[in-house]
GROMACS .gro file of C-alpha atoms in nm:
model
  380
    1UNK     CA    1   6.319  16.337   9.631
    2UNK     CA    2   6.028  16.415   9.850
    3UNK     CA    3   5.982  16.228  10.212
    4UNK     CA    4   5.715  15.972  10.062
    5UNK     CA    5   5.974  15.867   9.785
    6UNK     CA    6   6.245  15.835  10.039
    7UNK     CA    7   6.023  15.621  10.270
    8UNK     CA    8   5.910  15.401   9.971
    9UNK     CA    9   6.304  15.359   9.883
   10UNK     CA   10   6.382  15.236  10.224
   11UNK     CA   11   6.084  14.999  10.241
   12UNK     CA   12   6.169  14.847   9.908
   13UNK     CA   13   6.528  14.783  10.028
   14UNK     CA   14   6.416  14.580  10.326
   15UNK     CA   15   6.096  14.410  10.186
   16UNK     CA   16   6.069  14.177   9.870
   17UNK     CA   17   5.686  14.236   9.901
   18UNK     CA   18   5.763  14.612   9.791
   19UNK     CA   19   5.900  14.486   9.464
   20UNK     CA   20   5.664  14.186   9.390
   21UNK     CA   21   5.460  14.113   9.066
   22UNK     CA   22   5.112  14.112   9.083
   23UNK     CA   23   4.882  13.905   8.839
   24UNK     CA   24   4.544  13.754   8.821
   25UNK     CA   25   4.454  13.377   8.768
   26UNK     CA   26   4.073  13.319   8.736
   27UNK     CA   27   3.935  13.478   9.062
   28UNK     CA   28   4.271  13.456   9.245
   29UNK     CA   29   4.509  13.760   9.279
   30UNK     CA   30   4.870  13.615   9.279
   31UNK     CA   31   5.186  13.785   9.417
   32UNK     CA   32   5.509  13.663   9.302
   33UNK     CA   33   5.846  13.795   9.442
   34UNK     CA   34   6.157  13.772   9.652
   35UNK     CA   35   6.518  13.888   9.605
   36UNK     CA   36   6.853  13.776   9.512
   37UNK     CA   37   7.124  13.863   9.776
   38UNK     CA   38   7.500  13.799   9.754
   39UNK     CA   39   7.713  13.831  10.075
   40UNK     CA   40   8.101  13.865  10.123
   41UNK     CA   41   8.217  13.835  10.481
   42UNK     CA   42   8.543  13.855  10.680
   43UNK     CA   43   8.494  13.717  11.039
   44UNK     CA   44   8.756  13.698  11.335
   45UNK     CA   45   8.685  13.485  11.627
   46UNK     CA   46   8.933  13.583  11.909
   47UNK     CA   47   8.901  13.244  12.112
   48UNK     CA   48   8.860  12.950  11.890
   49UNK     CA   49   8.779  12.792  11.537
   50UNK     CA   50   8.423  12.802  11.393
   51UNK     CA   51   8.330  12.527  11.115
   52UNK     CA   52   8.185  12.659  10.790
   53UNK     CA   53   7.811  12.668  10.824
   54UNK     CA   54   7.563  12.888  11.004
   55UNK     CA   55   7.780  13.075  11.252
   56UNK     CA   56   7.992  13.191  10.959
   57UNK     CA   57   7.691  13.261  10.735
   58UNK     CA   58   7.521  13.494  10.974
   59UNK     CA   59   7.544  13.602  11.346
   60UNK     CA   60   7.498  13.332  11.600
   61UNK     CA   61   7.559  13.469  11.939
   62UNK     CA   62   7.594  13.113  12.100
   63UNK     CA   63   7.857  13.010  11.881
   64UNK     CA   64   8.130  13.267  11.957
   65UNK     CA   65   8.401  13.064  12.113
   66UNK     CA   66   8.519  13.178  12.459
   67UNK     CA   67   8.874  13.141  12.623
   68UNK     CA   68   8.995  12.811  12.637
   69UNK     CA   69   8.847  12.675  12.344
   70UNK     CA   70   9.094  12.500  12.097
   71UNK     CA   71   9.286  12.666  11.826
   72UNK     CA   72   9.330  13.022  11.944
   73UNK     CA   73   9.213  13.304  11.744
   74UNK     CA   74   9.072  13.232  11.382
   75UNK     CA   75   8.973  13.429  11.072
   76UNK     CA   76   8.768  13.326  10.766
   77UNK     CA   77   8.663  13.482  10.449
   78UNK     CA   78   8.316  13.349  10.305
   79UNK     CA   79   8.099  13.418  10.023
   80UNK     CA   80   7.745  13.284   9.951
   81UNK     CA   81   7.421  13.354   9.799
   82UNK     CA   82   7.220  13.139  10.024
   83UNK     CA   83   6.988  13.402  10.159
   84UNK     CA   84   6.809  13.452   9.843
   85UNK     CA   85   6.441  13.423   9.874
   86UNK     CA   86   6.124  13.340   9.697
   87UNK     CA   87   5.745  13.406   9.784
   88UNK     CA   88   5.413  13.338   9.639
   89UNK     CA   89   5.092  13.501   9.778
   90UNK     CA   90   4.752  13.453   9.691
   91UNK     CA   91   4.418  13.615   9.777
   92UNK     CA   92   4.056  13.524   9.657
   93UNK     CA   93   3.715  13.548   9.764
   94UNK     CA   94   3.503  13.236   9.772
   95UNK     CA   95   3.116  13.237   9.888
   96UNK     CA   96   3.186  13.532  10.100
   97UNK     CA   97   3.505  13.413  10.271
   98UNK     CA   98   3.830  13.598  10.222
   99UNK     CA   99   4.072  13.318  10.149
  100UNK     CA  100   4.460  13.359  10.112
  101UNK     CA  101   4.775  13.157  10.120
  102UNK     CA  102   5.151  13.246  10.155
  103UNK     CA  103   5.456  13.026  10.096
  104UNK     CA  104   5.815  13.156  10.150
  105UNK     CA  105   6.167  12.975  10.108
  106UNK     CA  106   6.521  13.038  10.080
  107UNK     CA  107   6.826  12.838  10.044
  108UNK     CA  108   7.010  12.923  10.397
  109UNK     CA  109   6.780  12.759  10.650
  110UNK     CA  110   6.872  12.389  10.493
  111UNK     CA  111   7.195  12.377  10.338
  112UNK     CA  112   7.169  12.002  10.299
  113UNK     CA  113   7.464  11.851  10.129
  114UNK     CA  114   7.600  12.158   9.962
  115UNK     CA  115   7.951  12.229   9.956
  116UNK     CA  116   8.214  12.494   9.860
  117UNK     CA  117   8.433  12.272   9.662
  118UNK     CA  118   8.251  12.249   9.342
  119UNK     CA  119   7.885  12.331   9.313
  120UNK     CA  120   7.814  12.576   9.597
  121UNK     CA  121   7.459  12.431   9.564
  122UNK     CA  122   7.219  12.440   9.856
  123UNK     CA  123   6.861  12.303   9.927
  124UNK     CA  124   6.546  12.511   9.932
  125UNK     CA  125   6.426  12.558  10.294
  126UNK     CA  126   6.081  12.652  10.411
  127UNK     CA  127   6.037  12.955  10.595
  128UNK     CA  128   5.657  13.031  10.620
  129UNK     CA  129   5.362  12.863  10.488
  130UNK     CA  130   5.027  12.943  10.572
  131UNK     CA  131   4.639  13.008  10.489
  132UNK     CA  132   4.423  13.279  10.594
  133UNK     CA  133   4.035  13.263  10.629
  134UNK     CA  134   3.904  13.597  10.712
  135UNK     CA  135   4.063  13.683  11.048
  136UNK     CA  136   4.234  13.351  11.108
  137UNK     CA  137   4.602  13.248  11.010
  138UNK     CA  138   4.668  12.875  11.017
  139UNK     CA  139   5.001  12.766  10.920
  140UNK     CA  140   5.391  12.840  10.994
  141UNK     CA  141   5.465  13.218  11.047
  142UNK     CA  142   5.658  13.441  11.255
  143UNK     CA  143   5.560  13.419  11.642
  144UNK     CA  144   5.280  13.642  11.780
  145UNK     CA  145   5.548  13.736  12.044
  146UNK     CA  146   5.764  13.936  11.815
  147UNK     CA  147   5.710  14.248  11.621
  148UNK     CA  148   5.834  14.290  11.261
  149UNK     CA  149   5.758  14.663  11.263
  150UNK     CA  150   6.073  14.699  11.485
  151UNK     CA  151   6.286  14.533  11.213
  152UNK     CA  152   6.583  14.750  11.166
  153UNK     CA  153   6.771  14.744  10.807
  154UNK     CA  154   7.085  14.535  10.865
  155UNK     CA  155   7.288  14.307  10.603
  156UNK     CA  156   7.276  14.011  10.846
  157UNK     CA  157   7.053  13.734  10.736
  158UNK     CA  158   6.841  13.743  11.089
  159UNK     CA  159   6.790  14.113  11.011
  160UNK     CA  160   6.708  14.171  11.381
  161UNK     CA  161   7.021  14.228  11.616
  162UNK     CA  162   7.002  13.856  11.710
  163UNK     CA  163   7.108  13.872  12.065
  164UNK     CA  164   6.843  14.120  12.169
  165UNK     CA  165   6.515  14.016  12.020
  166UNK     CA  166   6.235  13.745  12.002
  167UNK     CA  167   6.272  13.543  11.699
  168UNK     CA  168   6.077  13.228  11.608
  169UNK     CA  169   5.901  13.096  11.300
  170UNK     CA  170   5.676  12.805  11.406
  171UNK     CA  171   5.330  12.649  11.327
  172UNK     CA  172   5.047  12.852  11.482
  173UNK     CA  173   4.682  12.939  11.455
  174UNK     CA  174   4.608  13.307  11.514
  175UNK     CA  175   4.313  13.520  11.521
  176UNK     CA  176   4.324  13.900  11.451
  177UNK     CA  177   4.108  14.185  11.511
  178UNK     CA  178   4.178  14.525  11.475
  179UNK     CA  179   4.527  14.573  11.658
  180UNK     CA  180   4.481  14.257  11.880
  181UNK     CA  181   4.629  13.926  11.780
  182UNK     CA  182   4.601  13.604  11.982
  183UNK     CA  183   4.749  13.260  11.891
  184UNK     CA  184   4.830  12.910  11.998
  185UNK     CA  185   5.176  12.801  11.866
  186UNK     CA  186   5.367  12.482  11.854
  187UNK     CA  187   5.544  12.413  12.169
  188UNK     CA  188   5.895  12.292  12.251
  189UNK     CA  189   6.099  12.290  12.547
  190UNK     CA  190   6.487  12.332  12.571
  191UNK     CA  191   6.662  12.205  12.877
  192UNK     CA  192   7.026  12.250  12.979
  193UNK     CA  193   7.174  11.927  13.109
  194UNK     CA  194   7.405  11.920  13.403
  195UNK     CA  195   7.710  11.917  13.166
  196UNK     CA  196   7.581  12.245  12.995
  197UNK     CA  197   7.451  12.063  12.693
  198UNK     CA  198   7.103  12.146  12.521
  199UNK     CA  199   6.823  11.892  12.527
  200UNK     CA  200   6.520  11.948  12.299
  201UNK     CA  201   6.275  11.756  12.477
  202UNK     CA  202   5.962  11.761  12.237
  203UNK     CA  203   5.716  11.635  12.506
  204UNK     CA  204   5.485  11.909  12.552
  205UNK     CA  205   5.137  11.824  12.580
  206UNK     CA  206   4.989  12.195  12.563
  207UNK     CA  207   5.066  12.459  12.288
  208UNK     CA  208   5.222  12.780  12.373
  209UNK     CA  209   4.980  13.079  12.394
  210UNK     CA  210   5.073  13.433  12.285
  211UNK     CA  211   4.874  13.765  12.259
  212UNK     CA  212   4.982  14.090  12.111
  213UNK     CA  213   4.859  14.443  12.072
  214UNK     CA  214   4.960  14.690  11.807
  215UNK     CA  215   4.893  15.055  11.837
  216UNK     CA  216   4.988  15.397  11.714
  217UNK     CA  217   5.080  15.742  11.877
  218UNK     CA  218   5.195  16.044  11.698
  219UNK     CA  219   5.309  15.847  11.402
  220UNK     CA  220   5.500  15.596  11.593
  221UNK     CA  221   5.422  15.225  11.594
  222UNK     CA  222   5.426  15.003  11.908
  223UNK     CA  223   5.355  14.669  12.030
  224UNK     CA  224   5.307  14.496  12.357
  225UNK     CA  225   5.311  14.091  12.347
  226UNK     CA  226   5.298  13.814  12.581
  227UNK     CA  227   5.354  13.460  12.592
  228UNK     CA  228   5.279  13.177  12.843
  229UNK     CA  229   5.412  12.825  12.793
  230UNK     CA  230   5.431  12.481  12.939
  231UNK     CA  231   5.783  12.352  13.007
  232UNK     CA  232   5.798  11.976  12.986
  233UNK     CA  233   6.046  11.690  13.027
  234UNK     CA  234   5.943  11.330  13.073
  235UNK     CA  235   6.057  11.230  13.409
  236UNK     CA  236   6.107  11.587  13.527
  237UNK     CA  237   5.734  11.713  13.546
  238UNK     CA  238   5.662  12.047  13.408
  239UNK     CA  239   5.709  12.406  13.481
  240UNK     CA  240   5.551  12.752  13.352
  241UNK     CA  241   5.722  12.991  13.146
  242UNK     CA  242   5.603  13.325  13.065
  243UNK     CA  243   5.730  13.655  12.898
  244UNK     CA  244   5.666  14.004  12.780
  245UNK     CA  245   5.802  14.213  12.476
  246UNK     CA  246   5.747  14.579  12.410
  247UNK     CA  247   5.866  14.713  12.066
  248UNK     CA  248   5.832  15.006  11.836
  249UNK     CA  249   5.930  15.240  11.569
  250UNK     CA  250   5.939  15.603  11.619
  251UNK     CA  251   5.996  15.834  11.320
  252UNK     CA  252   6.234  16.133  11.356
  253UNK     CA  253   6.168  16.325  11.055
  254UNK     CA  254   6.329  16.121  10.772
  255UNK     CA  255   6.502  15.893  11.028
  256UNK     CA  256   6.360  15.658  11.298
  257UNK     CA  257   6.443  15.472  11.605
  258UNK     CA  258   6.349  15.105  11.647
  259UNK     CA  259   6.366  14.893  11.965
  260UNK     CA  260   6.254  14.587  12.135
  261UNK     CA  261   6.284  14.495  12.505
  262UNK     CA  262   6.198  14.142  12.623
  263UNK     CA  263   6.204  13.928  12.944
  264UNK     CA  264   6.072  13.645  13.128
  265UNK     CA  265   6.097  13.299  13.299
  266UNK     CA  266   6.143  12.995  13.071
  267UNK     CA  267   6.151  13.192  12.728
  268UNK     CA  268   6.504  13.115  12.629
  269UNK     CA  269   6.372  12.925  12.302
  270UNK     CA  270   6.209  13.247  12.199
  271UNK     CA  271   6.489  13.511  12.224
  272UNK     CA  272   6.811  13.550  12.072
  273UNK     CA  273   6.783  13.217  11.848
  274UNK     CA  274   6.770  13.010  12.155
  275UNK     CA  275   7.133  13.122  12.264
  276UNK     CA  276   7.005  13.026  12.616
  277UNK     CA  277   6.765  12.745  12.713
  278UNK     CA  278   6.418  12.744  12.904
  279UNK     CA  279   6.496  12.527  13.206
  280UNK     CA  280   6.716  12.287  13.393
  281UNK     CA  281   6.633  11.983  13.625
  282UNK     CA  282   6.704  12.057  13.990
  283UNK     CA  283   6.804  11.853  14.289
  284UNK     CA  284   6.462  11.732  14.328
  285UNK     CA  285   6.430  11.616  13.973
  286UNK     CA  286   6.193  11.874  13.872
  287UNK     CA  287   6.218  12.144  13.615
  288UNK     CA  288   6.354  12.481  13.712
  289UNK     CA  289   6.284  12.762  13.480
  290UNK     CA  290   6.550  13.032  13.406
  291UNK     CA  291   6.504  13.406  13.357
  292UNK     CA  292   6.629  13.566  13.039
  293UNK     CA  293   6.611  13.939  12.927
  294UNK     CA  294   6.704  14.088  12.571
  295UNK     CA  295   6.684  14.428  12.425
  296UNK     CA  296   6.814  14.620  12.098
  297UNK     CA  297   6.816  14.990  12.009
  298UNK     CA  298   6.862  15.074  11.630
  299UNK     CA  299   6.889  15.428  11.475
  300UNK     CA  300   6.843  15.483  11.098
  301UNK     CA  301   6.959  15.780  10.947
  302UNK     CA  302   6.908  15.885  10.569
  303UNK     CA  303   7.222  16.072  10.454
  304UNK     CA  304   7.051  16.134  10.120
  305UNK     CA  305   6.796  16.025   9.871
  306UNK     CA  306   7.013  15.716   9.819
  307UNK     CA  307   7.233  15.686  10.106
  308UNK     CA  308   7.156  15.558  10.464
  309UNK     CA  309   7.283  15.394  10.756
  310UNK     CA  310   7.174  15.183  11.065
  311UNK     CA  311   7.353  15.181  11.395
  312UNK     CA  312   7.244  14.915  11.647
  313UNK     CA  313   7.343  14.825  12.011
  314UNK     CA  314   7.198  14.482  12.145
  315UNK     CA  315   7.219  14.261  12.467
  316UNK     CA  316   7.107  13.938  12.630
  317UNK     CA  317   7.132  13.827  13.005
  318UNK     CA  318   7.047  13.487  13.140
  319UNK     CA  319   7.042  13.402  13.502
  320UNK     CA  320   7.136  13.015  13.550
  321UNK     CA  321   7.168  12.832  13.859
  322UNK     CA  322   7.525  12.702  13.796
  323UNK     CA  323   7.474  12.406  14.031
  324UNK     CA  324   7.239  12.280  13.770
  325UNK     CA  325   7.384  12.378  13.433
  326UNK     CA  326   7.770  12.398  13.498
  327UNK     CA  327   7.945  12.717  13.417
  328UNK     CA  328   8.001  12.679  13.040
  329UNK     CA  329   7.645  12.810  12.953
  330UNK     CA  330   7.587  13.178  12.812
  331UNK     CA  331   7.554  13.434  13.089
  332UNK     CA  332   7.549  13.743  12.870
  333UNK     CA  333   7.598  13.867  12.511
  334UNK     CA  334   7.663  14.229  12.395
  335UNK     CA  335   7.698  14.346  12.030
  336UNK     CA  336   7.697  14.641  11.813
  337UNK     CA  337   7.691  14.739  11.429
  338UNK     CA  338   7.706  15.005  11.200
  339UNK     CA  339   7.616  15.002  10.816
  340UNK     CA  340   7.626  15.231  10.523
  341UNK     CA  341   7.378  15.129  10.231
  342UNK     CA  342   7.341  15.263   9.875
  343UNK     CA  343   7.037  15.222   9.668
  344UNK     CA  344   7.085  15.372   9.332
  345UNK     CA  345   6.741  15.266   9.242
  346UNK     CA  346   6.467  15.130   9.476
  347UNK     CA  347   6.521  14.762   9.371
  348UNK     CA  348   6.877  14.748   9.437
  349UNK     CA  349   7.083  14.782   9.760
  350UNK     CA  350   7.462  14.784   9.781
  351UNK     CA  351   7.613  14.789  10.153
  352UNK     CA  352   7.875  14.735  10.397
  353UNK     CA  353   7.830  14.664  10.759
  354UNK     CA  354   8.082  14.602  11.069
  355UNK     CA  355   7.964  14.404  11.380
  356UNK     CA  356   8.136  14.345  11.715
  357UNK     CA  357   7.998  14.086  11.974
  358UNK     CA  358   8.102  13.973  12.292
  359UNK     CA  359   7.997  13.653  12.458
  360UNK     CA  360   8.079  13.562  12.836
  361UNK     CA  361   7.987  13.228  12.981
  362UNK     CA  362   7.898  13.191  13.358
  363UNK     CA  363   8.255  13.098  13.444
  364UNK     CA  364   8.379  13.438  13.343
  365UNK     CA  365   8.547  13.309  13.019
  366UNK     CA  366   8.472  13.527  12.718
  367UNK     CA  367   8.545  13.563  12.361
  368UNK     CA  368   8.477  13.802  12.076
  369UNK     CA  369   8.360  13.829  11.717
  370UNK     CA  370   8.448  14.100  11.445
  371UNK     CA  371   8.285  14.087  11.124
  372UNK     CA  372   8.284  14.287  10.805
  373UNK     CA  373   8.018  14.201  10.538
  374UNK     CA  374   7.938  14.337  10.212
  375UNK     CA  375   7.628  14.265  10.024
  376UNK     CA  376   7.450  14.318   9.712
  377UNK     CA  377   7.052  14.248   9.721
  378UNK     CA  378   6.811  14.299   9.411
  379UNK     CA  379   6.440  14.286   9.491
  380UNK     CA  380   6.166  14.183   9.228
   0.00000   0.00000   0.00000
């Protein structure tokens, strides 16, 4: 199999769009696709029990119990098909305008009243829904602050090494010209209380603003992104949050390296699925933003035409003022994963993945997660 065919195989395994069905309805082009994915996971938490749900369905760094949690170590075996995904995309030209739409849903972001006793039924959950008008996108999509080109091929639902990357889907208005994207996006401030609890304020009066520049160099793809945001809580005034992110994908023959490095003040909501928060209220009653930094590095190796592996290392660091937050908030997370994937045909991927993660809070207490995941995915 030549390099072009190998690249197509890998892309097909990662993206449901690669296997989509195209058809025409009047003047509108429609693309329908998605995938079915079944996961089986054995998880061991070293320092406490974890309820069935998100933290056992996929990797949630902030949910790793640390020393002192009730129950000692715990182990679980879980199976589900909740990640199964569907999308519909349209494109048409009306009076000289290029109009489009996209809607995407799965069954893991909104489990609802589903249970494992009888039905294992779960609700459909909205992931993305937007319209496009020429160079404008209006609706819910991935934040401009992140770069999907750096997406490594993992079995975990989040797909990125969760603790090392920006990861946000939210309503936004984005304008794209060439490799430059600029957007205003839905704001939300997360504040850490004096007891270490998360408070989502939803009291912002200004949208978040993000800009990204995408470029290529010698076959490699890169992006530099920024975000500036208002942090606000009634009674505590406001502060400014800002961050930068650099991401890329570098081909090495049939293999590639992918990475993202991000950091800033008051951007906790944007990185590591909000493992740390944006700010806390200081002694004067004003908001004080925290610094946070995250990074990952992934290497994908093609063993043969049908076999491949991705190894990742990832980290998160936060700088809290424990006088304001207490010492139970997350100070650092580190993780590593390794998988082996097999695609007998481009539409089908079978794989196994091992992940080890460590979380430490400001008091020094820590805990580990070890997870073995086996999955089967069919894209259509």
